[in-house]
Structure formats: structure tokens, C-alpha cells
């Protein structure tokens, strides 16, 4: 819709009363749209999203390839690291298959993956003066920010590791060379910050309006340790420690050493921000388990680094003929053994490390849900919202399915879950500080709730509840709800006396259109207080018959305006401020800088500084004897 209106998405109107896009960035959604456009719209967006998840899952291979190539290592390291990443699912906060695919936390894993790619590219620019990766590094940093701003913490740590590497290990580096590296990193950082400005500036401006509730954390060092072991397995933990030690003994591999230093710094950062530390909670809008995916990816690379060193050492000691072929074959077998073993084909694997099956949307139950939403949309009174309650008892991932509802309707939606509210005044039967779902969803069927949120139809099924009764049974016995249709396990009800999203006292509007960035209301004759059941935010500006009127915030976080007698039209616009325009201009400048970097790397014009010739692969087991950085 925002693309049709010719502007980027800034306010998401269809979810729980609406929220600013920068509070829950939509970088992955834009990737979905980009892939959909690349495929010329030949696939539905729900299928494109599956491709996006698959792409994110295998994308760490690109970062591993960039790092291995930068140190002139065998690319089998990238293969081995990728197989470990694929084989070990982790838990739902660990960044592996389980978090990305099973739980669908795509933004957190996607941000960490992009941060790893950005860190790898930065390291190549810094250590190798590989200018061809300057523009990709800037783009990856900006993409990581738009996907999950917290991923910038990982990039900052990785950048500091680069600087520390150059300071502590200045092997065969002149002052001029180091200055060139610093200038390059500064230029990349500047360009990426400009590119991400349209996201970062609003986040800073409105940070006091974002109430972040912590549901997860590391209460003790033991909890952090156990999460780390679950993320990668105990053998990989020990191998990553071995790889970390090796990076300080093998002089040639500056990029691997930077990753090792970054891992140490990142472990310290996570520990320092955890609940047990004196500085715990220093970053208010951060749950420390969300840092684990980046840590996991670094540990896996260092573990692969150690395995390859061991294999190459053994091959070298045996003086095998065709050593490179033997080494490659041994690494390939190791990778296959990791995958086969973790998938339970070779030996018994603890349940926590078993890759779980994932339900597909291509099944009758999901089709029934979509049909139920279509039915609710068909009977929806104009200017009202749809309420979705309950979950199929045969599924543990019902709450993911709920959010596909907007595929079938442009109406606003409310849900009994997905209440990670950015403000704490939402009128509903729950306490945001203790949970993100209604413990007694049946209470949302009461008339005061339906009226408060302008709900016109309800889609409900059975669910296990913490308190109260089953919402489907409660809906069936409620005389104010009229059953219109049953689709599989879902019942579709029409609210008997619905209240529109916008009202002037008891007067309903003659026309009402709710879009992402605007609300347009028509009245026959309005006066006095007009209530708008959409979340308030400072950007909203209102006009009554073309004249400005003040927008006030209600006690439940919605909006009210006072209009003069005889008002016939009321319009709300989600404005673009001067700061937004400045950020957009800055993003344009950042894009020009990235284009300049790309042109430079192509040879049309060049930064000043020494260039390096590509050097051949040197086995890890021999690299420590060379005594110099390439």
C-alpha cells in the first residue's frame, strides 16, 4: 500500500491500533518485496517469504567465504562452517534453524547474519585494502540496521576489534598503511550511517515513546553458559576456543584474528549487559539473548578454523601425496559427518540438537484459516476492525499463523497475542509487564472491549488458556455476537451492534478510510469531540474541513480531536517532518558515497594507498612459519 502511495512505509496501520515502522523495522519485509519484484510477481508473497527465510539461513556461507578468502585460506573452511551452522539448530533464542525457521524470528537472525557479512567485508577492506568490498560493506551495515538496529552493536564490536588488531599486532604495517585503513573504515561507517539515517533519526527522536518490556534475559552466568552450549554444542564451544587461540599463533591470518578478538569483546559485552552484572540493563531496549545469533556465527567459524588446522597438520605430518586433494577430501567428509550425525543418521543426538520439523502453510488447516479471514472481511461493517482469537490445539505455532491475516483483508486487525506493545496503555485484559498475550482471551469478547477498539467481526477457535474459559465457547454463548460461518476449526462472528473506529459521540461517520499514513472521515454534520480508535503518535496531524485541529492522546493511547459545528470532513495525516527530510537527503548523500566507492573499486578513480596482489592459499598448519602478514 505504501508503495502504491509512492512513499516508504512509516506507520503500520493494520496491527493492534498501529505503530511506527521504525520501532519494529521492516528490513526483512522490504527484502520480501524486492524478491517478489525480482521474480516479476510470479509467486505470492507468502511463498516469497519462504524463499527469504531460506536465503537468510544459507547467507552465513557468504560471510565465511569472504573471511576465508581474505586470509588466503582454503575455502573448505567456509563449507565446513556452513555445515555446522546448518546442522546445529540451537534454541529459539540462539540464531540457528530453530529461531529462524521454527520460531520465525527472522529479523533478529537476519540482522545478525547481515552484521557478520558487514564485519567480514570491513575486515577485508581494513586488512587487505580490498576496495571492491567497501561499497558492499556499507550496504550490509545499513541493511543490518534496517533489519534490526540492535545488530549495530555487533558491527561496532567487530570494528573495534579491527582497530585493536592493527594496534596490538602491527606486523609489517607502516603508519601510512594503517592510516589508509582507518580512513577507509571511517568512510564506510559514515556512508552507512547516512544510509540508515531515515531509520536511526526517528529512533533517537522518539526513543522516550518506546516502552520496551524485557521478557528474556540471562539471570546468571550459568544461564549464559548453557545458552551458549545449546547454541553451538559443547564440542563446538571447545573447538571455537581452540580456533581463538590459533588466531593468535598463526601470524598471517589477520581477519581470523579480528574475528577472535571480536568474539572476546562480544562475550564481554553480553556478560556486561546481562541481568547478573552491575551494568545489566544499561541498554534499555535490549534483551541479551538477542545477541546470541552473532556470537554463534563467530564461534562456528573459529571452530571450523580449528578443525581445518588439525586436518592440515595431520596431512602434513603424514606427508601424503596430493596433500591439497587429501585435505579437501578430509574436510568434505568432516562436513558431511557433522550434518549426518546431527540429523541422527549416525549416532544418537540429544533432543535439543535435533532439527525439528516445521509446519508448512501448504496444508488444509492454514487454508481454512485464510478462508475464515476472508469470510470475516466479507461481513465486516465499514470502518471497523477484525479480532482474531485462539489457536488450533494441534499446533504450537498458531501465533505465527495469525499474522498472515492481512493477506486476506486490508482491514485493521487485533489479536489475543503479539502484544509487544510500544506503549503500555492498550485497553485490554492483560498486563504488558507480565506477558504479551491475553491470559483470558474470552474477556476480549465483552462489549466494552469490542467498542473500545472498533471491532466489527470476530474470528475465533479453541485454545488452551491460562485462566477463564475457552474463547470459542464463550463466543458461541454471547448474544451480542452473530455466528455467520464455520470454517474447519474456526467460527466467524459478526458483532451485532458494532462501533466504528471513528465516532462523534453517538454519531457514526458517513465515510471512513483507514490507510497506513492517513485516516479520512466524512460526516453529515459533526461537532465537539471526535474519537479515533487508532494509536496516537506525535506525527499525526489533523484538519477539519481543511483547518488545523489539535490532536490529543486518550488514556488508552488513542486519539481525540475537537471539531467546530457543521464539520463535514476530517483528515489525519502521518506527517514527514523537517528532520525526516534531512535524513532522506543524508541517505541520498550516503548512496552517492557508496556509488563512489563502487566506481573507485572498478578503477575509474582510486583512493590513495598501497595495493596488494592476491596471494595463493597457504595451509593453516604452515602459515605460522611465514612470519608476516600478506
Coordinates of C-alpha atoms in Angstrom, one line a residue:
X1 CA 0.0 0.0 0.0
X2 CA 2.8 2.4 0.9
X3 CA 4.5 1.7 -2.4
X4 CA 1.3 2.4 -4.3
X5 CA 1.1 5.7 -2.4
X6 CA 4.6 6.5 -3.5
X7 CA 6.4 6.6 -0.2
X8 CA 8.3 4.2 2.1
X9 CA 6.3 2.6 4.9
X10 CA 6.4 4.7 8.1
X11 CA 3.3 3.7 10.0
X12 CA 1.9 0.1 10.1
X13 CA -1.8 0.7 10.4
X14 CA -3.2 -2.9 10.5
X15 CA -1.6 -4.2 13.7
X16 CA -3.1 -3.6 17.1
X17 CA -4.0 0.0 16.5
X18 CA -0.9 0.9 14.5
X19 CA 2.7 1.5 15.3
X20 CA 5.7 3.5 13.9
X21 CA 7.7 1.4 11.5
X22 CA 11.0 2.4 13.0
X23 CA 10.0 0.7 16.3
X24 CA 9.8 -2.7 14.6
X25 CA 11.9 -2.1 11.4
X26 CA 10.7 -3.7 8.2
X27 CA 14.0 -4.6 6.5
X28 CA 13.0 -8.2 6.0
X29 CA 9.7 -7.1 4.6
X30 CA 11.5 -5.0 2.1
X31 CA 13.6 -8.0 1.2
X32 CA 10.4 -9.9 0.6
X33 CA 9.2 -7.1 -1.7
X34 CA 12.5 -7.0 -3.5
X35 CA 12.5 -10.7 -4.2
X36 CA 8.8 -10.6 -5.2
X37 CA 9.7 -7.8 -7.7
X38 CA 12.8 -9.7 -8.9
X39 CA 10.5 -12.7 -9.7
X40 CA 8.1 -10.3 -11.5
X41 CA 5.3 -11.1 -9.1
X42 CA 5.2 -14.7 -10.3
X43 CA 4.9 -16.0 -6.7
X44 CA 2.6 -15.0 -3.9
X45 CA 4.3 -13.0 -1.2
X46 CA 3.8 -15.9 1.3
X47 CA 5.9 -18.1 -1.0
X48 CA 8.4 -15.4 -1.5
X49 CA 8.8 -15.0 2.3
X50 CA 9.7 -18.7 2.5
X51 CA 12.5 -18.0 -0.1
X52 CA 13.6 -15.1 2.0
X53 CA 14.0 -17.3 5.1
X54 CA 15.9 -19.9 3.1
X55 CA 18.2 -17.2 1.8
X56 CA 18.9 -15.9 5.3
X57 CA 19.6 -19.4 6.5
X58 CA 22.3 -20.1 4.0
X59 CA 23.7 -16.5 3.8
X60 CA 26.3 -17.0 6.6
X61 CA 28.2 -19.0 3.9
X62 CA 28.9 -15.8 2.1
X63 CA 30.5 -14.2 5.2
X64 CA 32.6 -17.3 5.9
X65 CA 33.7 -17.3 2.2
X66 CA 34.7 -13.6 2.5
X67 CA 36.7 -14.2 5.7
X68 CA 38.5 -17.3 4.4
X69 CA 39.4 -15.7 1.1
X70 CA 40.7 -12.6 2.9
X71 CA 43.2 -14.8 4.8
X72 CA 44.1 -16.8 1.7
X73 CA 42.7 -20.0 3.4
X74 CA 41.2 -23.0 1.8
X75 CA 37.5 -22.2 1.0
X76 CA 36.7 -25.6 2.6
X77 CA 36.6 -23.6 5.9
X78 CA 33.5 -21.8 4.6
X79 CA 32.0 -25.1 3.6
X80 CA 32.7 -26.7 7.0
X81 CA 31.4 -23.7 9.0
X82 CA 28.2 -23.6 6.9
X83 CA 27.6 -27.3 7.5
X84 CA 28.0 -26.8 11.3
X85 CA 25.6 -23.8 11.1
X86 CA 23.0 -25.9 9.2
X87 CA 23.4 -29.0 11.3
X88 CA 23.0 -27.4 14.8
X89 CA 19.6 -25.9 15.2
X90 CA 20.1 -24.2 18.6
X91 CA 17.2 -23.0 20.7
X92 CA 14.6 -20.3 19.8
X93 CA 16.9 -17.5 21.0
X94 CA 20.2 -18.9 19.6
X95 CA 20.1 -17.8 16.0
X96 CA 20.1 -21.1 14.3
X97 CA 17.4 -23.1 12.4
X98 CA 15.1 -23.2 15.4
X99 CA 15.0 -19.5 15.9
X100 CA 14.8 -18.6 12.2
X101 CA 12.6 -21.2 10.8
X102 CA 10.8 -22.9 13.6
X103 CA 10.0 -19.8 15.6
X104 CA 10.1 -17.3 12.7
X105 CA 12.2 -14.7 14.4
X106 CA 13.5 -13.6 11.1
X107 CA 14.5 -10.0 11.9
X108 CA 16.9 -11.0 14.8
X109 CA 18.6 -13.7 12.8
X110 CA 18.6 -11.7 9.6
X111 CA 20.2 -8.7 11.4
X112 CA 23.0 -10.9 12.9
X113 CA 23.7 -12.5 9.6
X114 CA 24.0 -9.1 7.8
X115 CA 26.2 -7.9 10.7
X116 CA 28.5 -10.9 10.1
X117 CA 28.7 -10.1 6.4
X118 CA 29.4 -6.5 7.1
X119 CA 32.1 -7.4 9.6
X120 CA 33.8 -9.7 7.2
X121 CA 33.7 -7.2 4.4
X122 CA 35.1 -4.5 6.7
X123 CA 37.9 -6.8 7.8
X124 CA 38.8 -7.4 4.1
X125 CA 38.9 -3.6 3.4
X126 CA 40.9 -2.9 6.6
X127 CA 43.5 -5.6 6.4
X128 CA 43.7 -6.4 2.7
X129 CA 42.8 -3.0 1.2
X130 CA 40.2 -4.8 -0.9
X131 CA 38.3 -1.8 -2.1
X132 CA 35.8 -3.9 -4.0
X133 CA 34.2 -4.7 -0.7
X134 CA 33.9 -1.2 0.6
X135 CA 30.5 -0.5 -1.1
X136 CA 29.1 -3.9 -0.1
X137 CA 30.3 -3.3 3.5
X138 CA 28.4 0.0 3.7
X139 CA 25.3 -1.5 2.2
X140 CA 25.4 -4.5 4.6
X141 CA 25.8 -2.3 7.6
X142 CA 22.8 -0.2 6.5
X143 CA 20.8 -3.3 5.7
X144 CA 21.6 -4.7 9.2
X145 CA 20.3 -1.5 10.8
X146 CA 17.1 -1.6 8.8
X147 CA 16.6 -5.2 9.7
X148 CA 17.4 -4.9 13.4
X149 CA 19.0 -1.8 14.8
X150 CA 20.5 -3.8 17.7
X151 CA 22.7 -5.6 15.2
X152 CA 24.7 -2.4 15.0
X153 CA 26.2 -3.4 18.4
X154 CA 27.8 -6.4 16.8
X155 CA 29.2 -4.3 14.0
X156 CA 30.6 -1.8 16.5
X157 CA 32.3 -4.6 18.4
X158 CA 33.8 -6.1 15.2
X159 CA 35.1 -2.6 14.1
X160 CA 36.7 -2.0 17.5
X161 CA 38.3 -5.5 17.1
X162 CA 39.8 -4.4 13.8
X163 CA 41.3 -1.3 15.4
X164 CA 42.7 -3.3 18.3
X165 CA 44.2 -5.8 15.8
X166 CA 46.1 -3.1 14.0
X167 CA 47.3 -1.5 17.2
X168 CA 48.4 -4.7 19.1
X169 CA 49.6 -6.7 16.0
X170 CA 51.1 -4.1 13.6
X171 CA 53.0 -6.7 11.7
X172 CA 54.8 -5.3 8.6
X173 CA 52.4 -2.3 8.7
X174 CA 53.7 1.2 8.1
X175 CA 51.9 4.2 9.6
X176 CA 50.7 5.2 6.2
X177 CA 49.1 1.8 5.6
X178 CA 47.3 1.9 8.9
X179 CA 46.1 5.4 8.3
X180 CA 44.6 4.4 4.9
X181 CA 42.8 1.5 6.6
X182 CA 41.4 3.8 9.2
X183 CA 40.2 6.3 6.6
X184 CA 38.6 3.6 4.6
X185 CA 36.7 2.2 7.7
X186 CA 35.6 5.8 8.6
X187 CA 34.3 6.4 5.1
X188 CA 32.3 3.2 5.1
X189 CA 30.9 3.9 8.6
X190 CA 29.9 7.4 7.5
X191 CA 28.2 6.3 4.4
X192 CA 26.3 3.5 6.2
X193 CA 25.1 5.9 8.9
X194 CA 23.8 8.3 6.3
X195 CA 22.0 5.4 4.5
X196 CA 20.4 4.3 7.8
X197 CA 19.5 7.9 8.8
X198 CA 15.8 7.7 7.9
X199 CA 15.6 4.9 10.5
X200 CA 18.1 6.0 13.1
X201 CA 17.0 9.6 13.4
X202 CA 13.3 8.8 14.3
X203 CA 14.5 6.1 16.7
X204 CA 16.6 8.7 18.6
X205 CA 13.9 11.4 18.4
X206 CA 11.1 9.3 19.7
X207 CA 13.0 6.9 21.9
X208 CA 11.1 8.0 25.0
X209 CA 7.8 6.9 23.5
X210 CA 9.0 3.3 23.0
X211 CA 8.3 1.2 26.1
X212 CA 10.3 -1.9 25.8
X213 CA 9.4 -4.8 28.1
X214 CA 12.0 -7.4 28.9
X215 CA 10.7 -11.0 28.7
X216 CA 14.0 -12.8 28.3
X217 CA 17.5 -12.4 29.8
X218 CA 20.4 -14.2 31.3
X219 CA 19.8 -14.2 35.1
X220 CA 23.1 -15.9 35.9
X221 CA 26.5 -16.7 34.2
X222 CA 25.4 -20.3 34.2
X223 CA 22.3 -19.4 32.2
X224 CA 24.5 -17.7 29.7
X225 CA 26.9 -20.6 29.5
X226 CA 24.0 -23.1 29.0
X227 CA 22.6 -21.0 26.2
X228 CA 26.0 -20.8 24.5
X229 CA 26.3 -24.6 24.7
X230 CA 22.8 -25.0 23.3
X231 CA 23.6 -22.6 20.5
X232 CA 26.6 -24.5 19.1
X233 CA 27.0 -27.7 21.2
X234 CA 29.8 -28.4 23.7
X235 CA 32.3 -29.8 21.1
X236 CA 32.0 -26.6 19.0
X237 CA 32.5 -24.5 22.1
X238 CA 35.8 -26.2 22.8
X239 CA 36.8 -26.1 19.1
X240 CA 36.0 -22.4 18.9
X241 CA 38.3 -21.8 21.9
X242 CA 41.0 -23.7 20.1
X243 CA 40.4 -21.7 17.0
X244 CA 40.6 -18.5 19.0
X245 CA 44.0 -19.5 20.4
X246 CA 45.2 -20.4 17.0
X247 CA 44.4 -17.0 15.6
X248 CA 47.0 -15.5 17.9
X249 CA 49.7 -18.0 17.0
X250 CA 49.2 -18.0 13.2
X251 CA 50.6 -14.6 12.2
X252 CA 49.3 -14.5 8.7
X253 CA 45.6 -14.6 9.4
X254 CA 44.7 -11.1 10.5
X255 CA 41.0 -11.5 9.6
X256 CA 40.6 -14.6 11.7
X257 CA 42.4 -12.9 14.5
X258 CA 40.0 -9.9 14.2
X259 CA 37.1 -12.3 14.5
X260 CA 38.6 -13.9 17.6
X261 CA 39.1 -10.5 19.2
X262 CA 35.6 -9.6 18.3
X263 CA 34.3 -12.8 19.9
X264 CA 36.1 -12.0 23.1
X265 CA 34.7 -8.4 23.1
X266 CA 31.2 -9.6 22.3
X267 CA 31.2 -12.2 25.1
X268 CA 32.3 -9.4 27.4
X269 CA 29.6 -7.1 26.1
X270 CA 26.9 -9.7 26.5
X271 CA 28.0 -10.6 30.0
X272 CA 28.2 -6.9 31.0
X273 CA 24.7 -6.3 29.8
X274 CA 23.2 -9.4 31.4
X275 CA 21.0 -9.3 34.5
X276 CA 23.6 -10.5 36.9
X277 CA 26.1 -7.7 36.0
X278 CA 26.3 -4.3 37.6
X279 CA 25.8 -2.8 34.2
X280 CA 22.9 -5.1 33.3
X281 CA 20.0 -3.2 31.7
X282 CA 22.3 -0.4 30.6
X283 CA 20.7 -0.6 27.1
X284 CA 17.0 -0.4 28.0
X285 CA 15.6 -1.7 24.7
X286 CA 17.7 -4.9 24.6
X287 CA 17.2 -8.4 25.7
X288 CA 20.7 -10.0 25.9
X289 CA 19.6 -13.4 24.4
X290 CA 19.0 -11.4 21.2
X291 CA 22.8 -11.0 21.0
X292 CA 23.4 -14.8 20.8
X293 CA 23.0 -15.2 17.0
X294 CA 26.1 -13.1 16.1
X295 CA 28.1 -14.8 18.8
X296 CA 27.0 -18.2 17.5
X297 CA 28.1 -17.4 13.9
X298 CA 31.6 -16.3 15.0
X299 CA 32.1 -19.3 17.2
X300 CA 31.2 -21.6 14.4
X301 CA 33.8 -20.0 12.1
X302 CA 36.5 -20.3 14.7
X303 CA 35.6 -24.0 15.3
X304 CA 35.9 -24.7 11.5
X305 CA 39.2 -22.8 11.5
X306 CA 40.5 -25.2 14.3
X307 CA 39.2 -28.3 12.5
X308 CA 40.9 -27.3 9.3
X309 CA 44.2 -26.6 11.1
X310 CA 44.1 -30.0 12.7
X311 CA 43.3 -31.8 9.4
X312 CA 46.1 -29.9 7.5
X313 CA 48.5 -30.7 10.4
X314 CA 47.8 -34.4 10.2
X315 CA 48.1 -34.5 6.4
X316 CA 51.3 -32.6 6.6
X317 CA 52.8 -34.9 9.2
X318 CA 51.9 -38.0 7.1
X319 CA 53.5 -36.4 4.0
X320 CA 50.6 -37.7 2.0
X321 CA 50.8 -37.4 -1.8
X322 CA 48.5 -34.8 -3.3
X323 CA 48.2 -33.1 0.1
X324 CA 45.7 -30.5 -1.1
X325 CA 43.3 -33.0 -2.5
X326 CA 43.6 -35.2 0.6
X327 CA 43.0 -32.2 2.8
X328 CA 40.0 -31.1 0.8
X329 CA 38.5 -34.6 0.8
X330 CA 39.0 -34.9 4.6
X331 CA 37.3 -31.6 5.3
X332 CA 34.5 -32.5 3.0
X333 CA 34.0 -35.8 4.8
X334 CA 34.1 -33.9 8.2
X335 CA 31.3 -31.6 7.0
X336 CA 29.2 -34.4 5.8
X337 CA 29.8 -36.3 9.0
X338 CA 28.6 -33.2 11.0
X339 CA 25.4 -33.0 9.1
X340 CA 24.7 -36.7 9.1
X341 CA 25.5 -37.0 12.8
X342 CA 23.4 -34.1 13.9
X343 CA 20.4 -35.2 11.9
X344 CA 20.6 -38.5 13.7
X345 CA 21.8 -40.7 10.9
X346 CA 25.0 -41.8 12.6
X347 CA 24.6 -41.6 16.3
X348 CA 22.0 -40.6 18.9
X349 CA 21.7 -36.9 19.2
X350 CA 20.3 -35.1 22.3
X351 CA 16.8 -33.8 21.6
X352 CA 17.9 -30.1 22.0
X353 CA 20.2 -30.6 19.0
X354 CA 17.6 -32.3 16.8
X355 CA 16.4 -30.2 13.9
X356 CA 12.6 -30.0 14.4
X357 CA 10.1 -30.5 11.6
X358 CA 8.3 -27.2 10.6
X359 CA 4.7 -26.9 9.6
X360 CA 4.1 -25.6 6.2
X361 CA 1.4 -23.2 5.2
X362 CA 0.5 -25.6 2.4
X363 CA -1.9 -27.6 4.5
X364 CA -5.7 -27.7 4.9
X365 CA -5.7 -26.1 8.4
X366 CA -4.0 -23.0 7.2
X367 CA -6.2 -22.8 4.1
X368 CA -9.2 -22.9 6.5
X369 CA -7.8 -20.0 8.5
X370 CA -7.4 -17.9 5.4
X371 CA -10.9 -18.7 4.3
X372 CA -12.2 -17.7 7.7
X373 CA -10.4 -14.4 7.5
X374 CA -12.0 -13.9 4.0
X375 CA -15.4 -14.6 5.4
X376 CA -14.8 -12.1 8.3
X377 CA -13.8 -9.5 5.8
X378 CA -16.9 -10.0 3.7
X379 CA -19.3 -9.4 6.6
X380 CA -17.2 -6.6 8.2
X381 CA -19.2 -3.4 8.7
X382 CA -17.5 -0.4 7.0
X383 CA -14.9 1.4 9.2
X384 CA -14.4 -1.5 11.7
X385 CA -11.7 -3.9 12.6
X386 CA -11.3 -7.7 12.8
X387 CA -10.5 -9.5 16.0
X388 CA -8.6 -12.9 15.8
X389 CA -8.8 -15.1 18.9
X390 CA -7.4 -18.5 19.7
X391 CA -5.2 -21.2 18.3
X392 CA -5.5 -24.6 16.8
X393 CA -5.0 -27.2 19.6
X394 CA -2.9 -29.3 17.3
X395 CA -0.3 -26.6 16.6
X396 CA 2.3 -24.9 18.8
X397 CA 3.0 -22.2 16.2
X398 CA -0.6 -20.8 15.9
X399 CA 0.5 -17.3 16.8
X400 CA 2.7 -17.2 13.6
X401 CA -0.3 -18.1 11.5
X402 CA -2.4 -15.2 13.0
X403 CA -0.1 -12.6 11.4
X404 CA -0.9 -13.8 7.8
X405 CA -4.4 -12.5 8.2
X406 CA -3.6 -9.2 6.3
X407 CA -3.1 -11.2 3.2
X408 CA -6.9 -11.6 3.0
X409 CA -8.1 -8.2 4.2
X410 CA -7.0 -4.6 4.3
X411 CA -8.9 -4.0 7.5
X412 CA -7.2 -3.3 10.8
X413 CA -6.6 -6.3 13.0
X414 CA -6.4 -7.1 16.7
X415 CA -5.1 -10.4 18.1
X416 CA -5.1 -12.0 21.5
X417 CA -1.3 -12.4 21.1
X418 CA 1.5 -10.3 19.5
X419 CA 1.1 -7.6 22.2
X420 CA 4.7 -6.5 22.4
X421 CA 3.2 -3.0 22.8
X422 CA 5.3 0.1 22.3
X423 CA 3.0 1.9 24.7
X424 CA 1.6 0.4 27.9
X425 CA -1.9 2.0 27.8
X426 CA -3.5 -0.5 25.4
X427 CA -7.1 -1.2 26.7
X428 CA -7.2 -5.0 27.0
X429 CA -7.4 -7.8 29.6
X430 CA -3.7 -8.3 30.2
X431 CA -0.7 -6.8 31.9
X432 CA 2.1 -5.9 29.4
X433 CA 4.8 -6.3 32.1
X434 CA 4.0 -10.0 32.7
X435 CA 3.2 -11.2 29.2
X436 CA 2.4 -10.5 25.6
X437 CA -0.9 -12.3 25.3
X438 CA -4.3 -12.2 26.9
X439 CA -4.3 -14.8 29.7
X440 CA -8.1 -14.9 29.4
X441 CA -8.9 -14.2 25.7
X442 CA -12.7 -14.7 26.3
X443 CA -12.7 -11.3 28.1
X444 CA -11.9 -9.6 24.8
X445 CA -15.4 -10.6 23.6
X446 CA -17.1 -8.3 26.1
X447 CA -18.9 -5.4 24.6
X448 CA -16.7 -2.7 26.2
X449 CA -13.6 -4.2 24.6
X450 CA -15.2 -4.5 21.2
X451 CA -16.5 -0.9 21.4
X452 CA -13.2 0.4 22.6
X453 CA -11.3 -0.9 19.6
X454 CA -14.0 -0.5 16.9
X455 CA -14.3 -4.3 16.2
X456 CA -16.9 -5.4 13.7
X457 CA -16.2 -9.1 13.2
X458 CA -14.5 -11.9 15.2
X459 CA -12.6 -15.0 14.0
X460 CA -12.2 -17.4 16.9
X461 CA -11.2 -21.0 17.6
X462 CA -10.4 -23.2 20.6
X463 CA -7.3 -22.7 22.7
X464 CA -5.7 -23.7 26.0
X465 CA -5.9 -20.7 28.3
X466 CA -4.2 -19.8 31.5
X467 CA -7.4 -18.5 33.0
X468 CA -11.1 -18.2 32.2
X469 CA -13.0 -20.2 29.6
X470 CA -12.4 -21.3 26.0
X471 CA -12.9 -18.3 23.7
X472 CA -14.8 -20.3 21.1
X473 CA -17.3 -21.5 23.6
X474 CA -17.6 -18.0 25.0
X475 CA -18.3 -16.5 21.6
X476 CA -20.9 -19.1 20.8
X477 CA -22.9 -18.3 24.0
X478 CA -22.6 -14.5 23.6
X479 CA -25.9 -13.0 22.3
X480 CA -24.1 -9.9 21.0
X481 CA -22.2 -12.0 18.5
X482 CA -23.9 -13.5 15.5
X483 CA -22.4 -16.6 14.0
X484 CA -22.1 -16.2 10.2
X485 CA -19.9 -19.1 9.2
X486 CA -17.8 -22.0 10.5
X487 CA -14.7 -23.0 8.5
X488 CA -13.0 -26.0 9.9
X489 CA -11.9 -25.2 13.4
X490 CA -12.7 -21.5 13.1
X491 CA -16.0 -19.7 13.8
X492 CA -16.7 -16.3 12.1
X493 CA -19.0 -13.9 14.0
X494 CA -20.5 -10.5 13.2
X495 CA -20.7 -8.0 16.0
X496 CA -24.4 -7.3 16.4
X497 CA -24.0 -3.6 17.2
X498 CA -20.5 -2.6 16.1
X499 CA -18.9 0.7 16.9
X500 CA -16.8 2.2 14.0
X501 CA -13.1 3.2 14.5
X502 CA -14.1 6.9 14.4
X503 CA -17.2 8.3 16.1
X504 CA -18.5 11.7 17.1
X505 CA -20.2 10.8 20.3
X506 CA -23.1 8.6 19.2
X507 CA -22.8 9.8 15.6
X508 CA -21.1 7.5 13.1
X509 CA -19.3 8.8 10.1
X510 CA -20.8 8.6 6.6
X511 CA -17.4 7.5 5.1
X512 CA -14.2 6.2 6.7
X513 CA -11.0 5.2 5.0
X514 CA -8.0 4.0 7.1
X515 CA -4.6 3.7 5.4
X516 CA -1.1 3.4 6.7
X517 CA -0.3 7.1 6.6
X518 CA -3.8 8.7 6.6
X519 CA -7.3 8.5 8.0
X520 CA -10.1 10.2 6.1
X521 CA -13.5 10.6 7.7
X522 CA -16.7 12.1 6.3
X523 CA -19.6 13.3 8.4
X524 CA -23.0 14.7 7.6
X525 CA -22.7 17.2 10.5
X526 CA -20.1 16.8 13.2
X527 CA -19.3 18.9 16.2
X528 CA -17.5 18.5 19.5
X529 CA -15.3 15.6 20.4
X530 CA -14.4 13.0 17.7
X531 CA -12.8 9.8 19.0
X532 CA -10.3 8.0 16.7
X533 CA -9.5 4.4 17.8
X534 CA -6.0 4.5 16.4
X535 CA -2.8 4.8 18.3
X536 CA -1.6 8.3 18.9
X537 CA 1.9 9.5 17.8
X538 CA 3.4 13.0 17.6
X539 CA 3.5 12.8 13.8
X540 CA -0.3 12.7 13.4
X541 CA -1.7 16.0 12.2
X542 CA -5.5 16.6 11.8
X543 CA -7.6 19.0 9.7
X544 CA -11.3 19.6 10.0
X545 CA -12.7 21.0 6.7
X546 CA -9.2 22.0 5.8
X547 CA -8.5 23.8 9.1
X548 CA -5.9 22.5 11.6
X549 CA -7.2 21.0 14.8
X550 CA -5.3 19.8 17.8
X551 CA -4.8 16.0 18.3
X552 CA -4.9 14.8 21.9
X553 CA -3.9 11.5 23.4
X554 CA -6.6 9.5 25.2
X555 CA -6.0 7.4 28.4
X556 CA -5.9 4.2 26.3
X557 CA -3.4 5.6 23.8
X558 CA -5.9 6.5 21.1
X559 CA -6.7 10.0 19.6
X560 CA -9.3 12.7 20.0
X561 CA -9.9 16.0 18.3
X562 CA -12.5 18.7 18.9
X563 CA -14.2 20.0 15.7
X564 CA -16.4 23.0 15.2
X565 CA -20.2 22.6 14.5
X566 CA -21.0 21.7 10.9
X567 CA -17.8 19.8 10.2
X568 CA -18.2 17.5 7.2
X569 CA -14.7 16.2 6.7
X570 CA -11.8 15.2 9.0
X571 CA -8.4 14.1 7.8
X572 CA -5.4 12.7 9.7
X573 CA -2.0 12.6 8.1
X574 CA 1.1 11.0 9.4
X575 CA 3.5 13.8 8.5
X576 CA 7.0 13.9 7.2
X577 CA 9.0 16.4 9.4
X578 CA 12.0 18.5 8.6
X579 CA 14.2 16.0 10.4
X580 CA 12.8 13.3 8.2
X581 CA 13.6 15.2 5.0
X582 CA 17.1 15.9 6.3
X583 CA 17.6 12.2 7.0
X584 CA 16.4 11.4 3.4
X585 CA 18.8 13.9 1.9
X586 CA 21.5 12.4 4.0
X587 CA 20.6 8.9 2.8
X588 CA 20.9 10.2 -0.8
X589 CA 24.3 11.5 0.0
X590 CA 25.2 8.1 1.5
X591 CA 24.0 6.4 -1.6
X592 CA 26.2 8.7 -3.7
X593 CA 29.2 7.8 -1.5
X594 CA 28.5 4.1 -1.9
X595 CA 28.4 4.6 -5.7
X596 CA 31.7 6.4 -5.5
X597 CA 33.2 3.5 -3.6
X598 CA 32.0 1.1 -6.2
X599 CA 33.4 3.3 -9.0
X600 CA 36.7 3.5 -7.2
X601 CA 37.0 -0.2 -6.8
X602 CA 36.3 -0.6 -10.6
X603 CA 39.3 1.6 -11.3
X604 CA 37.6 4.7 -12.7
X605 CA 39.1 6.6 -9.7
X606 CA 41.0 5.2 -6.8
X607 CA 41.7 6.0 -3.2
X608 CA 45.3 6.6 -2.4
X609 CA 47.1 3.8 -0.6
X610 CA 49.1 0.6 -1.3
X611 CA 47.5 -2.1 -3.3
X612 CA 48.1 -5.8 -2.7
X613 CA 48.4 -8.7 -5.0
X614 CA 46.4 -11.8 -4.3
X615 CA 48.5 -14.5 -2.8
X616 CA 48.0 -18.2 -3.1
X617 CA 46.4 -20.4 -0.4
X618 CA 48.9 -21.3 2.4
X619 CA 47.8 -24.3 4.5
X620 CA 46.9 -23.3 8.1
X621 CA 49.5 -25.7 9.5
X622 CA 52.3 -23.8 7.6
X623 CA 51.0 -20.3 7.9
X624 CA 52.6 -19.7 11.3
X625 CA 56.0 -20.2 9.9
X626 CA 55.9 -17.4 7.4
X627 CA 56.2 -14.6 10.0
X628 CA 54.5 -11.8 8.1
X629 CA 51.0 -10.6 7.1
X630 CA 50.3 -10.9 3.4

